[in-house]
């Protein structure tokens, strides 16, 4: 156990040996005012970048290179007045927290101890507003809690398939192979034996798909690409990564019930995967005041702890990957658009991008009553993004804040029901309960459409409301006593909708294979995630086929410096091309090809379990051997490449190896008084002695104690 400096428990901010702020306050407002101050002391420059990214004002202080990112944001952003309206709809206690948090940041700004980057960049921070926190929170919640809007991509995919001579007459078969609706073989978080309710998601029939395809507007691939980029937020995501703002989603969580725990108490490990930058994308603190006693992970610029534990419970989150957005299309009519036989006005929301050293750029966001216009074709067709959480993102604040006072499973359920964005929510309590809830607003769609494609803006194809919260996948105290998730499928009946994510091969399998002991301890959970970071999760599914073709040099371990790992990974890419390139071509680019041809599809094709015969007259052994021979010849022509593991950069130090891990990791034992450990590489602060002092822990998969 690592030693920490003793804390003096009086009202104020006390920092431990790793610089983590521990806040004790005499009131709720005082606690969040001090929280804002403490985070600003640690991360003000990062917060400055985050609010400018989220509000489309990067170019104002950093110049024309950031205009593209600002445009990317503002094409679908809320106005300041809309952010204000969301804040004012929050319960009073949360409005108090947001306002007090801003006041704490401003207290630090007034003291004048500003990061050197302000002087280097030639500007001073303006006062922090609650709307700044709201903008960061909205972007963060959308990054990790939204899914779907892949319909334009699938429309482009189908158009591309129609151009491939080898697929003539089989385009729909190949589409269903590449974009399958549901694979019952996919590993789930909730076992069938624990399922108590289900929603009837029937796969689109061939006639429904054919009818839907016939309704789609004519468009070239070049016309559709801008809509795909808007949906993916490509430019602003790139900038987010460069300034240590949240930019990627993932995460794993493991929960063990008392009957699966060697100490007879629940265990919870949570590792949000949000990327690695310096400073860290996330922060940590503890709060102890009337109405809140919690410790864990927070987001710089946003009040509240979003992953952590209280005296009663511990919780973790992973991205749910539910389809919570759809793309609708309709005809533009003058300055309006057609909806339900009427011409509705298209609203134009003006934005200005002030550019340092340049002219102001004016931008108009086109809006409908369902959401922003993301693409307009020359033919007059417009595509509208409709979200189940439109102007309701901040309601999810109430889901997190409610956990601080939860004293029963019923309280946890009531709190998480308020989430509007989609997450896998996991919890364990000091009373011995564990559970998983799939939360958020998930639309009920018409059975007359194929949800993989843009939908006509017609009332008969409109959403039929949302799935009731008690019908979403969930389980309390599963029979197995174990819950494991790495963004995998929640239950067997849950489909992919418009994004084919879950297939027979998925990464949580490498966690499950390390958690088979009847009784688990925290070391078992920690070993499972460290092993996962060094393991190729596709290998086990292909191992038997490879052995039958005489290849057994690789054991599935992605060890830095391994020649066998480098050979296998190159072989896997070549195998993908060997199976599919002759029939479907390149899918425009190598990146698209690799993303679309998932390992589950590769295995299906090799085993003859696809609608289209991608192997032709070849056997699976012939295809595998052909790929092996190509890689052997390629490697024989040069020095044997060695596998280079993912690295977490640490300025001035050796990098941290094996980056497939949580940005923040906590592991908690739910005794009567919870006992937790965590790690947040490289450190709590963006400068000073605590800038990199957790890097050595992360290098060795070690943790430090959590406390209030």
XYZ file of C-alpha atoms in Angstrom:
708
model
C 0.000 0.000 0.000
C 1.361 3.398 -0.965
C 1.765 5.862 1.899
C -0.093 9.155 1.672
C 0.504 12.347 3.571
C -2.017 12.664 6.416
C -5.001 14.871 5.735
C -6.196 17.553 8.122
C -9.986 17.268 8.098
C -11.102 20.874 8.372
C -13.181 22.882 5.914
C -11.119 23.685 2.869
C -9.043 22.031 0.154
C -6.377 19.568 1.247
C -4.095 17.801 -1.198
C -2.553 14.371 -0.666
C 0.866 13.104 -1.717
C -0.245 12.913 -5.361
C -1.752 16.387 -5.325
C -5.342 15.113 -5.459
C -7.688 17.737 -3.987
C -9.890 16.620 -1.102
C -12.651 19.091 -0.340
C -14.503 19.437 2.939
C -17.174 22.103 3.111
C -19.954 23.272 5.388
C -22.458 23.693 2.531
C -23.269 22.294 -0.886
C -22.474 25.585 -2.616
C -19.164 25.946 -0.785
C -18.120 22.430 -1.825
C -18.612 23.139 -5.523
C -17.045 26.593 -5.301
C -13.921 24.956 -3.885
C -14.138 22.204 -6.525
C -14.063 24.825 -9.284
C -11.116 26.543 -7.648
C -9.161 23.288 -7.218
C -9.670 22.142 -10.804
C -8.720 25.565 -12.156
C -5.550 25.431 -10.058
C -4.724 22.090 -11.688
C -6.079 22.474 -15.226
C -7.120 26.025 -16.182
C -5.350 26.010 -19.552
C -6.899 22.661 -20.460
C -10.311 23.995 -19.420
C -9.759 27.092 -21.573
C -9.159 24.884 -24.599
C -12.124 22.663 -23.763
C -14.617 25.528 -23.541
C -13.297 27.101 -26.740
C -13.500 23.787 -28.568
C -17.056 23.184 -27.320
C -18.239 26.698 -28.212
C -16.490 26.993 -31.587
C -14.179 29.823 -30.525
C -10.726 28.276 -30.994
C -9.835 30.431 -34.036
C -10.451 33.608 -32.014
C -7.211 33.101 -30.070
C -5.296 30.451 -32.033
C -5.816 31.639 -35.604
C -7.083 30.390 -38.970
C -5.863 26.801 -38.550
C -8.822 26.265 -36.214
C -11.586 27.667 -38.422
C -12.436 24.201 -39.773
C -12.879 22.828 -36.245
C -15.046 25.775 -35.204
C -17.245 25.273 -38.278
C -17.510 21.563 -37.465
C -18.789 22.423 -34.000
C -21.110 25.278 -34.936
C -22.902 23.390 -37.706
C -24.752 21.461 -34.991
C -24.068 23.511 -31.827
C -26.495 25.088 -29.396
C -26.566 28.848 -28.980
C -25.582 30.460 -25.693
C -29.263 31.111 -24.948
C -30.086 27.442 -25.559
C -27.319 26.384 -23.171
C -28.683 28.842 -20.612
C -32.150 27.334 -21.030
C -30.788 23.831 -20.383
C -29.012 25.011 -17.234
C -32.144 26.746 -15.944
C -34.191 23.578 -16.359
C -31.897 21.714 -13.974
C -32.999 21.116 -10.370
C -32.081 24.019 -8.094
C -29.330 22.122 -6.257
C -27.549 21.377 -9.564
C -27.919 24.966 -10.767
C -26.320 25.987 -7.476
C -23.461 23.543 -8.070
C -22.840 24.828 -11.624
C -22.903 28.487 -10.542
C -20.698 27.873 -7.501
C -18.235 25.881 -9.624
C -17.947 28.838 -12.033
C -17.433 31.174 -9.080
C -14.557 29.012 -7.842
C -12.870 29.075 -11.249
C -13.239 32.849 -11.383
C -11.757 33.214 -7.891
C -8.651 31.428 -9.131
C -8.530 33.555 -12.309
C -8.729 36.761 -10.246
C -5.739 35.672 -8.179
C -3.637 36.005 -11.320
C -1.625 32.763 -11.021
C -2.333 31.948 -14.652
C -0.651 29.188 -16.666
C 2.211 30.501 -18.811
C 0.365 29.482 -21.987
C -1.917 32.533 -21.688
C 1.014 34.939 -21.987
C 2.556 32.828 -24.747
C -0.729 32.895 -26.700
C -1.316 36.596 -26.104
C -4.684 36.655 -24.364
C -6.251 36.604 -20.916
C -9.039 34.292 -19.745
C -12.502 35.781 -19.702
C -14.666 35.007 -16.650
C -16.062 31.473 -16.520
C -19.812 31.126 -17.032
C -22.186 28.261 -16.216
C -22.762 28.029 -19.979
C -19.060 27.154 -20.434
C -19.474 24.129 -18.193
C -22.726 23.305 -19.996
C -21.034 23.407 -23.417
C -18.201 21.114 -22.271
C -20.702 18.755 -20.634
C -22.896 18.597 -23.747
C -19.946 17.739 -25.965
C -18.621 15.179 -23.473
C -22.027 13.518 -23.046
C -22.561 13.409 -26.811
C -19.100 11.913 -27.337
C -19.735 9.046 -24.923
C -23.501 8.719 -24.798
C -24.747 9.053 -28.358
C -24.865 6.439 -31.081
C -26.251 5.970 -34.537
C -26.581 8.539 -37.322
C -24.702 6.054 -39.539
C -27.487 6.015 -42.099
C -25.744 8.286 -44.632
C -22.656 6.088 -44.379
C -24.763 2.993 -45.102
C -26.472 4.739 -48.002
C -23.049 5.523 -49.440
C -21.959 1.931 -48.823
C -24.931 0.537 -50.743
C -24.291 2.969 -53.592
C -20.676 1.819 -53.705
C -21.644 -1.867 -53.756
C -23.806 -1.185 -56.790
C -20.685 -0.078 -58.693
C -18.843 -3.375 -58.180
C -19.237 -5.747 -61.172
C -18.570 -8.878 -59.112
C -21.576 -8.139 -56.894
C -24.174 -7.523 -59.583
C -27.498 -8.869 -58.339
C -26.074 -9.583 -54.883
C -25.765 -6.054 -53.483
C -28.423 -6.634 -50.814
C -26.806 -9.900 -49.726
C -23.439 -8.205 -49.291
C -25.062 -5.283 -47.486
C -26.584 -7.690 -44.971
C -23.217 -9.399 -44.553
C -21.421 -6.102 -43.872
C -24.201 -4.428 -41.871
C -25.886 -7.275 -40.041
C -28.837 -6.390 -37.830
C -28.384 -8.912 -35.024
C -25.981 -11.768 -34.301
C -27.282 -13.995 -31.525
C -23.781 -15.441 -31.041
C -22.364 -12.139 -29.769
C -21.244 -12.146 -26.143
C -23.617 -10.209 -23.903
C -23.350 -8.465 -20.543
C -26.657 -9.908 -19.324
C -27.164 -13.661 -19.661
C -30.416 -14.993 -21.107
C -31.232 -16.552 -17.739
C -31.398 -13.064 -16.211
C -33.581 -11.470 -18.894
C -36.991 -10.477 -17.526
C -38.367 -8.392 -20.393
C -37.623 -7.637 -24.005
C -38.620 -5.354 -26.831
C -39.602 -6.935 -30.127
C -36.935 -5.755 -32.564
C -37.628 -7.691 -35.730
C -34.973 -7.642 -38.436
C -36.036 -5.746 -41.554
C -37.567 -8.146 -44.055
C -36.183 -8.195 -47.631
C -39.339 -6.476 -48.815
C -39.037 -3.691 -46.219
C -35.382 -3.150 -47.146
C -36.189 -3.128 -50.878
C -39.042 -0.677 -50.358
C -36.847 1.577 -48.226
C -33.982 1.543 -50.735
C -36.425 2.532 -53.480
C -37.415 5.633 -51.468
C -33.863 6.936 -51.039
C -32.909 10.019 -53.058
C -30.336 9.674 -55.802
C -26.928 10.900 -54.693
C -23.301 10.302 -55.599
C -20.665 9.225 -53.104
C -19.019 12.637 -53.405
C -22.293 14.357 -52.459
C -22.732 12.125 -49.377
C -19.230 12.461 -47.938
C -19.796 15.886 -46.279
C -22.785 14.467 -44.385
C -20.681 11.572 -43.129
C -18.002 13.993 -41.918
C -20.553 16.111 -40.034
C -21.981 13.005 -38.354
C -18.480 11.873 -37.347
C -17.314 15.372 -36.226
C -13.942 14.536 -37.780
C -12.228 17.935 -37.610
C -13.279 18.914 -34.085
C -12.439 15.420 -32.823
C -8.911 15.820 -34.192
C -8.560 19.147 -32.394
C -10.057 17.700 -29.197
C -7.317 15.076 -29.132
C -4.639 17.746 -29.556
C -5.853 19.875 -26.625
C -6.614 17.104 -24.094
C -10.399 17.396 -24.401
C -12.588 14.252 -24.454
C -12.312 12.827 -27.963
C -12.858 9.063 -27.955
C -15.156 6.561 -26.308
C -14.769 3.034 -25.033
C -14.409 1.700 -21.476
C -14.652 -1.539 -19.526
C -16.242 -2.475 -16.240
C -16.185 -5.635 -14.081
C -18.513 -6.217 -11.125
C -18.449 -9.283 -8.866
C -21.145 -10.167 -6.324
C -20.279 -11.332 -2.787
C -20.666 -14.982 -3.824
C -17.925 -14.505 -6.452
C -15.659 -12.502 -4.138
C -12.917 -14.073 -2.007
C -13.701 -11.586 0.787
C -17.464 -11.943 0.524
C -18.079 -8.337 -0.505
C -18.870 -6.870 -3.948
C -15.977 -5.800 -6.165
C -16.126 -3.164 -8.896
C -13.460 -2.219 -11.433
C -14.158 0.630 -13.835
C -11.891 1.945 -16.583
C -13.339 4.729 -18.781
C -11.346 4.745 -22.036
C -11.267 8.357 -23.153
C -7.817 8.557 -24.702
C -4.450 9.625 -23.322
C -2.965 13.087 -23.437
C -0.872 15.262 -21.139
C -2.462 16.525 -19.001
C -4.936 13.703 -18.626
C -8.327 14.202 -20.225
C -9.920 13.626 -16.816
C -9.232 14.710 -13.233
C -9.934 13.329 -9.756
C -11.069 14.708 -6.416
C -13.176 13.996 -3.354
C -16.095 15.993 -2.004
C -17.384 15.911 1.584
C -20.211 18.304 2.387
C -23.931 18.282 3.214
C -25.601 16.354 0.366
C -22.440 14.859 -1.115
C -19.673 12.574 0.049
C -17.985 11.037 -2.967
C -14.567 10.372 -4.441
C -13.545 9.593 -7.994
C -13.204 10.968 -11.511
C -14.405 14.333 -12.772
C -14.128 16.187 -16.088
C -12.165 19.470 -15.989
C -14.692 22.273 -16.476
C -17.713 20.193 -15.411
C -18.869 19.985 -11.761
C -19.454 16.630 -10.115
C -17.921 13.173 -9.879
C -19.078 10.927 -12.721
C -17.276 7.672 -11.824
C -16.378 6.775 -8.232
C -17.853 5.742 -4.910
C -19.783 7.073 -1.922
C -20.197 5.557 1.546
C -22.987 3.381 0.121
C -22.091 2.466 -3.451
C -19.496 2.374 -6.210
C -20.303 2.848 -9.872
C -18.765 2.770 -13.337
C -19.804 3.687 -16.864
C -19.120 2.396 -20.345
C -20.377 3.662 -23.700
C -23.639 1.903 -24.564
C -23.494 2.208 -28.398
C -27.299 2.419 -28.660
C -28.800 3.945 -31.796
C -30.086 7.219 -30.346
C -29.922 9.320 -33.509
C -31.503 8.986 -36.928
C -31.094 10.789 -40.214
C -34.347 11.823 -41.894
C -34.621 13.227 -45.420
C -37.174 15.433 -47.108
C -37.516 17.963 -49.908
C -36.507 21.589 -49.568
C -39.311 23.942 -50.580
C -38.036 27.479 -51.056
C -36.909 28.626 -47.620
C -38.669 25.708 -45.981
C -38.952 21.942 -46.059
C -41.740 19.441 -46.446
C -42.972 17.606 -43.351
C -46.285 15.780 -43.013
C -47.602 17.374 -46.196
C -46.886 20.873 -44.928
C -44.104 23.300 -45.677
C -42.282 24.126 -42.457
C -39.757 26.952 -42.142
C -36.038 26.220 -42.043
C -34.628 28.299 -39.257
C -31.235 29.870 -39.717
C -29.158 30.227 -36.578
C -26.327 32.721 -37.173
C -22.840 32.221 -35.732
C -19.675 34.266 -36.130
C -16.174 32.832 -36.032
C -13.743 35.528 -35.017
C -10.325 34.676 -36.415
C -7.128 35.950 -34.826
C -5.220 37.863 -37.479
C -8.007 37.408 -40.005
C -11.525 38.360 -40.962
C -14.642 37.232 -39.125
C -16.241 34.175 -40.729
C -20.038 34.104 -40.764
C -21.826 30.777 -40.588
C -25.512 29.943 -40.625
C -26.731 26.722 -39.063
C -29.858 25.404 -40.785
C -32.415 24.026 -38.327
C -35.680 22.132 -38.498
C -38.034 21.308 -35.648
C -36.379 17.877 -35.459
C -32.789 19.080 -35.450
C -30.016 20.521 -37.631
C -29.657 19.987 -41.377
C -26.457 17.972 -41.859
C -26.478 17.665 -45.646
C -28.199 19.341 -48.619
C -28.085 17.768 -52.082
C -28.110 19.681 -55.344
C -31.398 17.971 -56.120
C -33.087 19.815 -53.247
C -33.147 16.964 -50.752
C -32.028 17.791 -47.219
C -30.931 15.393 -44.479
C -31.877 16.165 -40.860
C -30.195 14.759 -37.761
C -32.748 13.851 -35.126
C -31.489 12.996 -31.643
C -33.379 11.424 -28.762
C -31.634 13.863 -26.409
C -32.049 17.084 -28.442
C -31.727 20.010 -25.996
C -31.938 17.536 -23.091
C -28.320 16.489 -22.584
C -27.920 18.253 -19.242
C -30.790 16.280 -17.719
C -28.204 13.511 -17.375
C -26.529 15.665 -14.706
C -29.421 14.738 -12.436
C -28.659 11.043 -12.948
C -25.116 11.498 -11.608
C -25.922 13.947 -8.828
C -28.697 11.695 -7.546
C -26.180 8.934 -6.868
C -24.453 10.977 -4.166
C -27.410 10.491 -1.811
C -28.579 7.040 -2.930
C -29.174 4.635 -0.025
C -30.891 1.747 -1.825
C -31.120 0.014 -5.182
C -34.461 1.763 -5.637
C -32.687 5.122 -5.281
C -30.075 4.076 -7.858
C -32.777 3.047 -10.334
C -34.704 6.294 -9.839
C -31.547 8.343 -10.348
C -30.256 6.584 -13.462
C -33.712 6.673 -15.065
C -33.104 10.410 -15.508
C -30.238 9.853 -17.949
C -31.051 11.066 -21.461
C -27.795 9.858 -23.045
C -27.008 6.173 -23.453
C -24.550 4.432 -21.110
C -23.963 1.065 -19.539
C -24.266 1.892 -15.846
C -22.790 -0.577 -13.331
C -22.990 -0.462 -9.557
C -22.221 -2.348 -6.364
C -23.399 -1.494 -2.857
C -22.211 -2.037 0.690
C -25.395 -4.073 1.247
C -24.123 -6.692 -1.217
C -26.151 -5.839 -4.334
C -24.677 -5.492 -7.816
C -26.357 -4.453 -11.038
C -26.248 -3.211 -14.606
C -28.632 -0.748 -16.241
C -28.679 0.255 -19.911
C -29.821 3.867 -19.586
C -30.896 6.727 -21.834
C -33.556 7.658 -24.361
C -33.744 5.015 -27.103
C -36.329 5.576 -29.865
C -38.980 3.071 -30.904
C -38.944 2.987 -34.703
C -41.485 2.042 -37.319
C -41.353 -1.571 -38.498
C -41.984 -0.290 -42.032
C -38.459 1.110 -42.419
C -34.952 -0.307 -42.421
C -33.217 1.687 -39.632
C -29.867 1.287 -41.348
C -30.769 3.958 -43.929
C -31.991 7.565 -43.903
C -35.730 7.637 -43.249
C -38.333 9.675 -45.156
C -39.693 12.547 -43.044
C -43.232 11.202 -43.140
C -45.500 10.745 -40.091
C -46.020 7.058 -40.820
C -42.264 6.534 -40.433
C -41.976 8.730 -37.342
C -40.659 7.484 -34.003
C -43.240 5.738 -31.851
C -41.911 7.227 -28.632
C -39.062 5.805 -26.535
C -38.427 2.414 -25.033
C -39.786 2.528 -21.452
C -36.944 2.731 -18.946
C -38.046 -0.483 -17.237
C -37.881 -2.326 -20.577
C -34.288 -1.378 -21.316
C -31.712 -4.129 -20.634
C -30.987 -4.367 -16.912
C -30.283 -6.855 -14.178
C -29.964 -6.710 -10.402
C -27.928 -9.491 -8.759
C -27.354 -11.766 -11.788
C -27.406 -15.509 -11.146
C -23.753 -15.889 -12.163
C -22.663 -13.205 -9.705
C -20.543 -11.528 -12.379
C -21.021 -8.639 -14.833
C -18.384 -7.905 -17.477
C -18.621 -5.248 -20.177
C -16.239 -3.752 -22.713
C -18.856 -1.892 -24.771
C -20.305 -5.216 -25.840
C -23.913 -6.114 -26.551
C -26.202 -5.738 -23.501
C -28.583 -8.687 -24.151
C -29.050 -11.236 -26.943
C -32.213 -9.619 -28.328
C -30.640 -6.167 -28.703
C -29.786 -5.375 -32.372
C -27.040 -3.338 -34.007
C -29.494 -1.009 -35.790
C -27.445 1.152 -38.187
C -23.933 0.365 -36.931
C -22.717 -3.261 -37.098
C -20.690 -3.350 -33.888
C -21.593 -6.562 -32.123
C -20.727 -9.866 -33.763
C -19.561 -13.302 -32.755
C -16.085 -11.912 -31.998
C -15.793 -9.105 -29.484
C -13.084 -7.854 -27.170
C -14.765 -8.583 -23.826
C -13.937 -12.254 -24.443
C -10.359 -11.620 -23.289
C -11.664 -10.290 -19.980
C -14.052 -13.183 -19.456
C -11.381 -15.828 -20.016
C -9.414 -14.399 -17.056
C -12.383 -14.273 -14.674
C -13.329 -17.944 -14.367
C -12.209 -18.553 -10.761
C -15.106 -19.328 -8.387
C -13.845 -16.638 -6.007
C -12.227 -13.456 -7.313
C -10.146 -10.791 -5.609
C -9.055 -7.335 -6.742
C -5.799 -8.733 -8.132
C -7.792 -11.021 -10.424
C -9.709 -8.044 -11.799
C -6.528 -6.016 -12.244
C -4.764 -8.937 -13.944
C -7.709 -9.337 -16.328
C -7.393 -5.782 -17.626
C -3.596 -5.815 -17.811
C -3.770 -9.085 -19.748
C -6.396 -7.589 -22.077
C -4.028 -4.741 -22.927
C -1.498 -7.307 -24.203
C -3.854 -9.706 -25.980
C -5.251 -9.809 -29.503
C -8.946 -10.449 -28.931
C -9.485 -11.875 -32.430
C -6.864 -14.585 -32.175
C -8.758 -17.226 -30.174
C -11.518 -17.327 -32.783
C -9.036 -17.918 -35.614
C -6.537 -20.107 -33.757
C -7.995 -23.459 -34.809
C -8.163 -22.475 -38.481
C -4.601 -21.181 -38.408
C -3.320 -24.358 -36.757
C -4.998 -26.457 -39.447
C -2.950 -24.503 -41.998
C 0.303 -25.100 -40.155
C 0.612 -21.730 -38.425
C 1.145 -21.872 -34.654
C 4.000 -19.441 -33.976
C 1.767 -16.790 -32.421
C 0.112 -17.306 -29.032
C -2.213 -14.291 -29.058
C 0.053 -12.060 -26.945
C 0.800 -8.565 -28.273
C 4.095 -8.118 -26.461
C 6.184 -5.078 -27.320
C 9.143 -6.154 -29.461
C 7.542 -9.446 -30.565
C 8.263 -10.561 -34.135
C 5.450 -13.124 -33.976
C 2.920 -10.457 -33.045
C 4.063 -8.219 -35.925
C 3.776 -11.121 -38.365
C 0.305 -12.099 -37.141
C -1.111 -8.562 -37.325
C 0.221 -8.087 -40.838
C -1.172 -11.488 -41.793
C -4.593 -10.493 -40.437
C -4.670 -7.419 -42.675
C -3.552 -9.425 -45.695
C -6.139 -12.114 -44.916
C -8.886 -9.468 -44.894
C -7.800 -8.334 -48.350
C -7.405 -11.917 -49.602
C -11.007 -12.736 -48.669
C -12.801 -9.579 -49.791
C -10.887 -7.288 -52.148
C -11.584 -9.287 -55.321
C -15.336 -8.977 -54.814
C -15.929 -5.637 -53.081
C -12.820 -3.661 -53.998
C -11.203 -1.135 -51.645
C -14.344 0.572 -50.254
C -12.785 3.884 -51.367
C -9.852 3.757 -48.922
C -7.802 1.277 -46.843
C -9.181 2.784 -43.635
C -12.787 2.313 -44.777
C -11.982 -1.230 -45.869
C -10.482 -2.161 -42.507
C -13.315 -0.539 -40.565
C -16.091 -2.161 -42.614
C -14.585 -5.662 -42.780
C -14.776 -6.678 -39.153
C -13.240 -9.860 -37.707
C -16.675 -11.442 -37.207
C -17.397 -11.027 -40.916
C -13.989 -12.486 -41.820
C -14.680 -15.604 -39.771
C -18.196 -15.895 -41.184
C -16.802 -15.728 -44.723
C -14.139 -18.366 -44.042
C -16.718 -20.710 -42.535
C -19.241 -20.192 -45.332
C -21.745 -18.418 -43.073
C -22.319 -15.341 -45.239
C -25.086 -14.703 -47.743
C -22.552 -13.975 -50.474
C -19.751 -16.433 -51.218
C -16.662 -14.261 -50.820
C -14.271 -17.194 -51.246
C -15.561 -18.183 -54.671
C -14.164 -21.594 -55.635
C -11.371 -21.459 -53.035
C -11.371 -23.339 -49.746
C -10.741 -21.538 -46.470
C -7.410 -23.347 -46.159
C -6.329 -22.072 -49.577
C -7.219 -18.507 -48.671
C -5.388 -18.637 -45.327
C -2.293 -20.243 -46.863
C -2.248 -17.656 -49.650
C -2.258 -14.874 -47.059
C 0.460 -16.592 -45.008
C 2.655 -17.024 -48.090
C 2.306 -13.360 -49.052
C 3.358 -12.182 -45.612
C 6.274 -14.625 -45.461
C 7.525 -13.308 -48.784
C 7.039 -9.728 -47.647
C 8.945 -10.294 -44.389
C 11.732 -12.164 -46.148
C 12.589 -9.062 -48.202
C 13.437 -6.892 -45.207
C 14.475 -7.030 -41.592
C 11.750 -8.740 -39.591
C 9.474 -6.032 -38.159
C 8.769 -6.089 -34.438
C 5.462 -5.301 -32.805
C 5.297 -1.829 -31.278
C 2.779 -1.667 -28.451
C 0.616 1.379 -27.919
C 2.373 4.040 -25.913
C 1.138 6.753 -23.583
C 3.450 9.725 -24.037
C 4.860 11.341 -20.898
C 6.821 14.525 -21.483
C 10.391 14.201 -20.299
C 10.010 10.529 -19.378
C 9.827 7.108 -20.963
C 6.355 6.412 -22.369
C 3.918 4.096 -20.629
C 3.557 0.878 -22.612
C 0.226 -0.767 -23.484
C -2.303 1.986 -23.964
C -5.395 -0.218 -24.331
C -6.499 0.579 -20.797
C -8.681 3.002 -18.893
C -7.763 6.668 -18.959
C -8.688 6.446 -15.293
C -8.982 3.087 -13.491
C -10.562 2.414 -10.116
C -11.012 -0.855 -8.251
C -13.229 -0.851 -5.157
C -14.133 -3.364 -2.455
C -17.570 -2.666 -0.995
C -16.951 -3.328 2.694
C -19.190 -1.492 5.175
C -16.722 1.316 4.569
C -15.727 1.081 0.867
C -12.049 0.636 0.154
C -10.790 1.825 -3.223
C -7.654 2.275 -5.261
C -7.175 4.157 -8.519
C -4.674 5.559 -11.000
C -4.803 8.577 -13.322
C -1.707 8.810 -15.524
C 0.375 10.821 -15.896
C -0.776 13.015 -12.960
C -3.377 15.358 -11.518
C -1.891 18.673 -12.692
C -0.815 20.188 -15.996
C 2.338 21.609 -14.405
C 4.388 21.316 -11.234
C 5.408 18.316 -9.117
C 2.195 16.361 -9.722
C 2.347 16.595 -13.515
C 3.703 13.056 -14.015
C 3.897 11.438 -10.585
C 1.320 8.740 -11.427
C 3.161 7.642 -14.574
C 5.360 5.185 -12.660
C 2.259 3.573 -11.154
C 0.651 3.147 -14.563
C 3.808 1.650 -16.071
C 3.594 -1.176 -13.559
C -0.211 -1.456 -13.399
C -0.197 -0.239 -9.816
C -2.725 1.909 -7.970
C -2.888 4.395 -5.110
C -5.517 4.570 -2.336
C -8.758 6.511 -2.833
C -10.135 8.459 0.112
C -12.190 11.502 1.035
